[in-house]
Short mmCIF file of C-alpha atoms and ligand atoms in Angstrom, two decimals:
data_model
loop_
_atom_site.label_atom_id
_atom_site.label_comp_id
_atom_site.label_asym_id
_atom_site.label_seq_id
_atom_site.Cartn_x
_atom_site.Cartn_y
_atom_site.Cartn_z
CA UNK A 1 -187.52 3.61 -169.45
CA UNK A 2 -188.75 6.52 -168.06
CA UNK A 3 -188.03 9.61 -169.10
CA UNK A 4 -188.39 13.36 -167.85
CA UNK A 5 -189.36 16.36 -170.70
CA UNK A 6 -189.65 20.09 -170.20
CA UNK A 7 -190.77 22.53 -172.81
CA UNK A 8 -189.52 25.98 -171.17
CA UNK A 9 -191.71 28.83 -172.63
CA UNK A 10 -191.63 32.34 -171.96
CA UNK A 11 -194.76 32.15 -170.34
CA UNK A 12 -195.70 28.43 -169.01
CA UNK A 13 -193.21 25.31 -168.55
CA UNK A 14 -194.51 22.24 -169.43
CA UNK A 15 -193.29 18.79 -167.23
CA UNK A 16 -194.24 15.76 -168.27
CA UNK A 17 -193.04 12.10 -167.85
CA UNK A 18 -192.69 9.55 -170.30
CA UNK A 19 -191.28 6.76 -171.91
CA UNK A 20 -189.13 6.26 -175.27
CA UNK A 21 -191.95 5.50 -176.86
CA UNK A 22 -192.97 8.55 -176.49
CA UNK A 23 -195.88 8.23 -174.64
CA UNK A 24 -196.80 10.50 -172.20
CA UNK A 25 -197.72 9.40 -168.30
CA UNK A 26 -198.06 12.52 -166.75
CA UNK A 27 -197.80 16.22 -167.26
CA UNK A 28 -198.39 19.43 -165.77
CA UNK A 29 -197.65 23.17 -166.59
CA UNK A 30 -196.42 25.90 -164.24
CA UNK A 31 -196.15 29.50 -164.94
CA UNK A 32 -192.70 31.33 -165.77
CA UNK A 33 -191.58 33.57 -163.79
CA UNK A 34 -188.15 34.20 -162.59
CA UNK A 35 -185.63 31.12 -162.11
CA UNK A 36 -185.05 31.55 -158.21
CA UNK A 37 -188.87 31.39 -158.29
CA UNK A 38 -189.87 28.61 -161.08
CA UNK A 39 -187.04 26.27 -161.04
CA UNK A 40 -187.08 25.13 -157.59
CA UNK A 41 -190.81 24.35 -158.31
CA UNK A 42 -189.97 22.26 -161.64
CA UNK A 43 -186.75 21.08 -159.91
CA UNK A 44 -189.50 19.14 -157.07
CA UNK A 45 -191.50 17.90 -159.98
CA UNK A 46 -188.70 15.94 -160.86
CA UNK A 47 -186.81 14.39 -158.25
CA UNK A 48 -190.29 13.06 -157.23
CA UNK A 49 -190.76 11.43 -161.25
CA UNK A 50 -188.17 8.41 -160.43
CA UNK A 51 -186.40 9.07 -164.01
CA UNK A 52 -183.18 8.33 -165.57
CA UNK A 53 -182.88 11.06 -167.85
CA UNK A 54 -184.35 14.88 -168.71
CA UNK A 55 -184.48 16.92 -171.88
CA UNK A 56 -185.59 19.97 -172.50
CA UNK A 57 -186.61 22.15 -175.62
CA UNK A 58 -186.11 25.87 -174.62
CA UNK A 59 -187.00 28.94 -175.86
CA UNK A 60 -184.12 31.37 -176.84
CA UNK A 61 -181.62 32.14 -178.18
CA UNK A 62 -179.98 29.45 -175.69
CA UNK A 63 -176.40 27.65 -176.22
CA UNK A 64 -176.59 24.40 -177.39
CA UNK A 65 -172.63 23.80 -178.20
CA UNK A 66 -171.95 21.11 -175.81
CA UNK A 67 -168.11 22.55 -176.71
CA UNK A 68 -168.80 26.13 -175.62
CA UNK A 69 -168.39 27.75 -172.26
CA UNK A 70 -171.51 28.42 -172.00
CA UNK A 71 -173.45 25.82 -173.04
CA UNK A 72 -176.68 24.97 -171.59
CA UNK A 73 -177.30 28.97 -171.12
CA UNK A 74 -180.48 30.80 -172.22
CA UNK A 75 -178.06 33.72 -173.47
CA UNK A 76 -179.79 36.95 -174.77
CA UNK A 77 -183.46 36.52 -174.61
CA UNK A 78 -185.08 39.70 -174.32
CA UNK A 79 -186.80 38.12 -171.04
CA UNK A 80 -184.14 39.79 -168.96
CA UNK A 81 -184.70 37.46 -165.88
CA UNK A 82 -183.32 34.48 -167.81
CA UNK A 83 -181.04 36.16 -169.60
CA UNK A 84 -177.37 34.27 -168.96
CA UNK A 85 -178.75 31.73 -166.90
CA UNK A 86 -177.62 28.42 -166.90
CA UNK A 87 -180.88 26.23 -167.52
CA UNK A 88 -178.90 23.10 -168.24
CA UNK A 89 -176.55 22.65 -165.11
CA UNK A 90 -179.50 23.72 -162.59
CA UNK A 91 -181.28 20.46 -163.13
CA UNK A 92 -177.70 18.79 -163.59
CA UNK A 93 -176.39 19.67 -160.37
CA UNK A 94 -179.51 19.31 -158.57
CA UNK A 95 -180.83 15.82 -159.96
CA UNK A 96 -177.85 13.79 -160.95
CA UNK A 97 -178.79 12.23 -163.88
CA UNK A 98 -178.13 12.57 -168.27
CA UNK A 99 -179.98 16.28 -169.44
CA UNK A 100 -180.40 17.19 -173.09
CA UNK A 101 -180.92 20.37 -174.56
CA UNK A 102 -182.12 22.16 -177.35
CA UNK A 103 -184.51 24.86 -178.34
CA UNK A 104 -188.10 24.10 -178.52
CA UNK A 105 -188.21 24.70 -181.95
CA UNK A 106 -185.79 21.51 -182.70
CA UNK A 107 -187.67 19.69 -180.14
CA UNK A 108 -190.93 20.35 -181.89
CA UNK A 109 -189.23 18.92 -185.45
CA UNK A 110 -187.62 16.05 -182.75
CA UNK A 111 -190.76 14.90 -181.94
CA UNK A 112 -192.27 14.77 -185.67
CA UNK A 113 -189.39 13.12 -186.87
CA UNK A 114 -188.99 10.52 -184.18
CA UNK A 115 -192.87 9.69 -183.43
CA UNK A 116 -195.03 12.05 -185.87
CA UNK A 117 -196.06 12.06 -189.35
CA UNK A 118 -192.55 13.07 -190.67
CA UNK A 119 -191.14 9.78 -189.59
CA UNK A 120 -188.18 8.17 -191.93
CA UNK A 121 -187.99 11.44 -193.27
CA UNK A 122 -184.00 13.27 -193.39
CA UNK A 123 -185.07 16.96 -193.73
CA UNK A 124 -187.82 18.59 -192.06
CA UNK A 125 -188.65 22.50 -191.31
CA UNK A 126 -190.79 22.62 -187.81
CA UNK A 127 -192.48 26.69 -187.80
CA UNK A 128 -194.25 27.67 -184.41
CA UNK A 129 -196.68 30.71 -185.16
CA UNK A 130 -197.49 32.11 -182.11
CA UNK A 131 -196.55 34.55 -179.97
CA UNK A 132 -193.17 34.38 -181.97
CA UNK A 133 -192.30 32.55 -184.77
CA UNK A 134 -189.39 30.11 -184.88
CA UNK A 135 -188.55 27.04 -186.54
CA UNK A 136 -186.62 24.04 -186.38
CA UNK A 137 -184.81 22.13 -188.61
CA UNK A 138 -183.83 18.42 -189.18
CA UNK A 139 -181.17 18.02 -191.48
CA UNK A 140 -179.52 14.66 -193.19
CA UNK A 141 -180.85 13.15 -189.74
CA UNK A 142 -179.70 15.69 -187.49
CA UNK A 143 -181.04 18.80 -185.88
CA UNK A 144 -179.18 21.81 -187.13
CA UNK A 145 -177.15 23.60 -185.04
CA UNK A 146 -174.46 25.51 -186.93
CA UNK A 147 -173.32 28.83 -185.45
CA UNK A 148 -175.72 29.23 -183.04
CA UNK A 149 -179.14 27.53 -183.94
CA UNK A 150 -181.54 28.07 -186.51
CA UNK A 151 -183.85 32.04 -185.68
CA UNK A 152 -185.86 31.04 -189.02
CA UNK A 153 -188.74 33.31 -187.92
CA UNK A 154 -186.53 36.17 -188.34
CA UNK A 155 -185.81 36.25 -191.82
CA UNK A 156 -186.70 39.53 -193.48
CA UNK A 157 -190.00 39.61 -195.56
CA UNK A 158 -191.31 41.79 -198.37
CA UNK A 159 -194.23 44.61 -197.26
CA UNK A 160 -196.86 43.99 -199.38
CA UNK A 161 -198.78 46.92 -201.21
CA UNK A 162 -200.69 48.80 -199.08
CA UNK A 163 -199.98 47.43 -195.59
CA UNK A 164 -198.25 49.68 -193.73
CA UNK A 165 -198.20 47.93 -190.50
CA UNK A 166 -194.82 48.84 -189.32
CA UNK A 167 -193.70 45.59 -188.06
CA UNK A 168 -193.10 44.81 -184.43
CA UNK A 169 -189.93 42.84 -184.02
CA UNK A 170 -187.58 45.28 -181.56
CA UNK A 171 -184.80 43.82 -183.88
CA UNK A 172 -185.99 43.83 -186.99
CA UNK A 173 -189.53 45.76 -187.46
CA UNK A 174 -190.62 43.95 -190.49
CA UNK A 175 -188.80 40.67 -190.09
CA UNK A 176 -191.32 37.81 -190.30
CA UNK A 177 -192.12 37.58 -186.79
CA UNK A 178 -192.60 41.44 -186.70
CA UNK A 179 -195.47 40.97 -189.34
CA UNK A 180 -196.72 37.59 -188.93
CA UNK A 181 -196.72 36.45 -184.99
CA UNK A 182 -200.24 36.64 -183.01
CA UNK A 183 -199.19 40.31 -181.43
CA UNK A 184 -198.57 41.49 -184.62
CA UNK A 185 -201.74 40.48 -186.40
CA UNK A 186 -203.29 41.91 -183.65
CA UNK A 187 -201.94 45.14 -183.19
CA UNK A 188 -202.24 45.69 -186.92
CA UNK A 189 -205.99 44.73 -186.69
CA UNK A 190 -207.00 45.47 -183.22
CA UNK A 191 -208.52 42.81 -182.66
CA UNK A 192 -207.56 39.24 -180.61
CA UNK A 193 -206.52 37.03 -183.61
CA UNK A 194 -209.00 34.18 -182.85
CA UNK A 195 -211.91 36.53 -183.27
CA UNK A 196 -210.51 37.95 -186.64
CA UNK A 197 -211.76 34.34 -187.95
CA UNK A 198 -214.03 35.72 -190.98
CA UNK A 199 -211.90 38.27 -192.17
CA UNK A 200 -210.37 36.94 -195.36
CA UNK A 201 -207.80 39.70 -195.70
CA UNK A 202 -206.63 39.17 -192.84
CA UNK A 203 -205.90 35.64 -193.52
CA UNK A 204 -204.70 36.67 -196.63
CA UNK A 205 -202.10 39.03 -195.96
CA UNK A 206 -201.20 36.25 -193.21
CA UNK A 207 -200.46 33.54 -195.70
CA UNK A 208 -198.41 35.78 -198.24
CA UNK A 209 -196.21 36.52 -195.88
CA UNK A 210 -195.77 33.37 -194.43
CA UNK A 211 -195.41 31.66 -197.54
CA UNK A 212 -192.17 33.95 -198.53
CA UNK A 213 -190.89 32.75 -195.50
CA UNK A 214 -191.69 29.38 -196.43
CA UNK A 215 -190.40 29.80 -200.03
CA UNK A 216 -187.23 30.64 -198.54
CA UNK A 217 -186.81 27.70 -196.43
CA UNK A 218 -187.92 24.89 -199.29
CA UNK A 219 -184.83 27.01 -202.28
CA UNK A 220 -181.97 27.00 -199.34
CA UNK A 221 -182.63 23.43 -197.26
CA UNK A 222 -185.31 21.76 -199.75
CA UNK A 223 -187.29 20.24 -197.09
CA UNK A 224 -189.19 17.20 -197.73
CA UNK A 225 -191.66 18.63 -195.23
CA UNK A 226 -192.85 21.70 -193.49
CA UNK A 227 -194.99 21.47 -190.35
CA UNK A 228 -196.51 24.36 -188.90
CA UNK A 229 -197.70 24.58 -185.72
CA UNK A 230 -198.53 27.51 -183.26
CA UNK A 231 -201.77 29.43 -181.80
CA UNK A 232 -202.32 31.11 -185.18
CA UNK A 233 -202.02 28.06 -187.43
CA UNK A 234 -205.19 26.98 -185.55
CA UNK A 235 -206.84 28.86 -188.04
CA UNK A 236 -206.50 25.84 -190.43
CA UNK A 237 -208.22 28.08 -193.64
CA UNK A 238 -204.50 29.40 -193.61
CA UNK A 239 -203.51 25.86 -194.74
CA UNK A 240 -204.88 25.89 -198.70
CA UNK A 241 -203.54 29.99 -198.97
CA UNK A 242 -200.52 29.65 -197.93
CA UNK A 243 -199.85 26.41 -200.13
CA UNK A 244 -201.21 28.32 -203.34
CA UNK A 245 -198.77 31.35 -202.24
CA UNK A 246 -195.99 29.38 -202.08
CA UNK A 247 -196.39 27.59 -205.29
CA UNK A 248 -196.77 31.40 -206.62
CA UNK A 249 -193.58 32.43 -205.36
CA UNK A 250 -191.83 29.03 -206.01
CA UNK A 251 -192.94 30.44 -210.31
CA UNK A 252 -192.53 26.65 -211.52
CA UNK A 253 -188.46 26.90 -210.83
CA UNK A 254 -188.56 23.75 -208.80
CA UNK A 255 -190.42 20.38 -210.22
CA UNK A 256 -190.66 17.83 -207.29
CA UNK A 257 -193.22 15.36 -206.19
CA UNK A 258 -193.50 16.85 -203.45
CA UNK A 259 -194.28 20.19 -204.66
CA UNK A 260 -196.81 18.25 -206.85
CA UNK A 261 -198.75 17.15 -203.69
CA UNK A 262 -198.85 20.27 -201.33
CA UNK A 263 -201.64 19.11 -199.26
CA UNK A 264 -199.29 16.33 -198.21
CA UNK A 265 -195.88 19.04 -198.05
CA UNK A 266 -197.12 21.88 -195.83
CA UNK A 267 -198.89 20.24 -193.40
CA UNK A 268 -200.16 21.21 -189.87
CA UNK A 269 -198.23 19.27 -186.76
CA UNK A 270 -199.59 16.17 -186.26
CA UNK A 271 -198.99 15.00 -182.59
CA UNK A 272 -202.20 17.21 -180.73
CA UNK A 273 -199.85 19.68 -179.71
CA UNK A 274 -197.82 17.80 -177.81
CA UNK A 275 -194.60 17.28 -180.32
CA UNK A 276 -192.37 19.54 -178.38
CA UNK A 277 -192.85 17.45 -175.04
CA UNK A 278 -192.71 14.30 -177.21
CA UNK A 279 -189.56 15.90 -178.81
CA UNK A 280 -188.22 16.84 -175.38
CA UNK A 281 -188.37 13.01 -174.14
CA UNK A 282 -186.26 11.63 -177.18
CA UNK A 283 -183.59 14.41 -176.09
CA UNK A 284 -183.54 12.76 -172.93
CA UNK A 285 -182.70 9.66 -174.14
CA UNK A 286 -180.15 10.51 -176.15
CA UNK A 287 -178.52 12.38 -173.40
CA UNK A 288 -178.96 8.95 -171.28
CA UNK A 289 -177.43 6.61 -174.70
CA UNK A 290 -174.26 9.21 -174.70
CA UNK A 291 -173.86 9.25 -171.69
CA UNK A 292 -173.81 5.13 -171.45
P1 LIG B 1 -196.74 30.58 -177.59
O1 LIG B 1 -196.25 31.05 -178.90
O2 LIG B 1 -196.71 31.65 -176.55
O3 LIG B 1 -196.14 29.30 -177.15
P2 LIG B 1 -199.23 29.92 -178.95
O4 LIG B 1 -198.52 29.09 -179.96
O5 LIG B 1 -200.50 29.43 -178.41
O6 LIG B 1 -198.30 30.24 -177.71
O7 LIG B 1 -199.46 31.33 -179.63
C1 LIG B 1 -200.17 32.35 -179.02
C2 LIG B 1 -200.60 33.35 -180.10
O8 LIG B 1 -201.45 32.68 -181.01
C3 LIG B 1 -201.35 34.54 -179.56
O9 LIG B 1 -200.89 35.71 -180.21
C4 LIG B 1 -202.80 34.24 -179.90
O10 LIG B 1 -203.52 35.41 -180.19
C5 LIG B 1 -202.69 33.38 -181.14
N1 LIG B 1 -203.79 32.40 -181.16
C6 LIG B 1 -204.12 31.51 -180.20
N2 LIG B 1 -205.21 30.80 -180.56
C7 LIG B 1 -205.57 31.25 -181.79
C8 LIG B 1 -206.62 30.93 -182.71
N3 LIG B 1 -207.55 30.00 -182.45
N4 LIG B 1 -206.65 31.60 -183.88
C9 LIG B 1 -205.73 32.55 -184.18
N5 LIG B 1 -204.74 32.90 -183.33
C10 LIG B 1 -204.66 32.27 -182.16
ZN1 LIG B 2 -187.04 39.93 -185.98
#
């Protein structure tokens, strides 16, 4: 079968075609700009790709309540051009066939769960540290939705002693992502974050605060696995700190196997970066098996 994904960033959208397999034929990646100007472009891709079905993983916050009014919406992303557009029924209208949705985040954990290293598993936390953070979560089989979706990357964080970064989130200052994300480690450095390699305290201060985050996530959903991805988890000495933090913070409370074998429990994404596109194609089909 073949199958059309999208991964809609703020700054590039990935198309690809596929298969349910979830092997990729094809891809290529255009820049974001506004929708008048970008979706036309994406929309060509497409109707060219001879598929029966699209999803897409979007960045947010987006609708994803196929009962709501305005499903299928980005709704109030801070990149005002897409703000209240309706992502879902442009490529509906215009190509006819089954689209699913969700936000990349969920199609990130999608695509771990259905062809990664998470396989078989029921409850998996997907974190993207990048540009923003945001994670996505698998739970008793099924991506959580709830009220709205999952903005994990938000959560508030503690300041620790003597960093007095104040925090960049426009929401939230300190929130995770206003500490933790790429533009935060390097405004509070001044330096890009990929040449910051050798500074230990910077890596430091990096994995305490993402391991609170993380320690939050494993006491409310107790994960069986966390996977983080993103440009700043490519600096894999993170890996080992933030594992040692978390078993800090975690102070014994919890005795579990897999808390036993971290290296195996927080572990980097494990499909070469391409889990949300892989994630994106098993949203398609299950748009195409409801809609059959
Ligand atoms: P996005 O979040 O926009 O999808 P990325 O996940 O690639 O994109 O994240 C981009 C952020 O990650 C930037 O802030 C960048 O500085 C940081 N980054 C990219 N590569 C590295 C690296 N090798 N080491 C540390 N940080 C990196
Ligand atoms: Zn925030």
């Amino acid at each position: 079968m073949r199958l059309g994904a999208l991964e809609a960033g703020g700054t590039k959208m990935v198309c690809a075609i596929g298969d349910e397999t979830g092997k990729i034929f094809e891809q290529i990646s255009i820049p974001t700009r506004t929708p008048e100007d970008t979706i036309p472009e994406i929309i060509d891709y497409f109707q060219k790709a001879q598929i029966e079905a699209l999803g897409i993983g979007c960045f947010g916050p987006i609708d994803p309540d196929r009962q709501s009014a305005t499903y299928g919406y980005i709704t109030s992303t801070p990149k005002l051009a897409w703000a209240n557009f309706n992502i879902v029924n442009a490529f509906e209208k215009a190509l006819n066939y089954p689209v699913g949705f969700d936000t990349d985040v969920n199609g990130s954990v999608l695509g771990e769960v259905t062809f990664g290293q998470a396989k078989g598993k029921s409850c998996v936390v997907y974190v993207t540290i990048g540009t923003g953070v945001g994670a996505g979560i698998y739970i008793e089989g099924k991506l959580l939705h709830g009220m709205l979706h999952p903005e994990a990357g938000h959560v508030m964080i503690q300041r620790r002693e003597g960093d007095n970064y104040q925090g960049k989130c426009p929401y939230h200052g300190t929130c995770l992502e206003g500490m933790a994300a790429g533009p935060a480690v390097e405004e509070r450095w001044g330096k890009k974050a990929a040449e910051l390699k050798d500074r230990k305290e910077v890596w430091d201060l990096e994995a305490y605060y993402i391991a609170q985050a993380l320690t939050g996530y494993i006491l409310t959903l107790s994960p069986e696995m966390i996977i983080l991805g993103g440009g700043i988890m490519h600096q894999e000495q993170l890996f080992p700190m933030i594992r040692g933090y978390v078993k800090e913070m975690l102070g014994g409370y919890i005795k579990t196997e897999e808390l036993e074998n971290m290296e195996n429990y927080i572990v980097p994404a494990s499909l070469n970066d391409d889990q949300g596109i892989m994630g994106a194609l098993e949203l398609g089909k299950r748009a195409l098996a409801e809609r059959k």
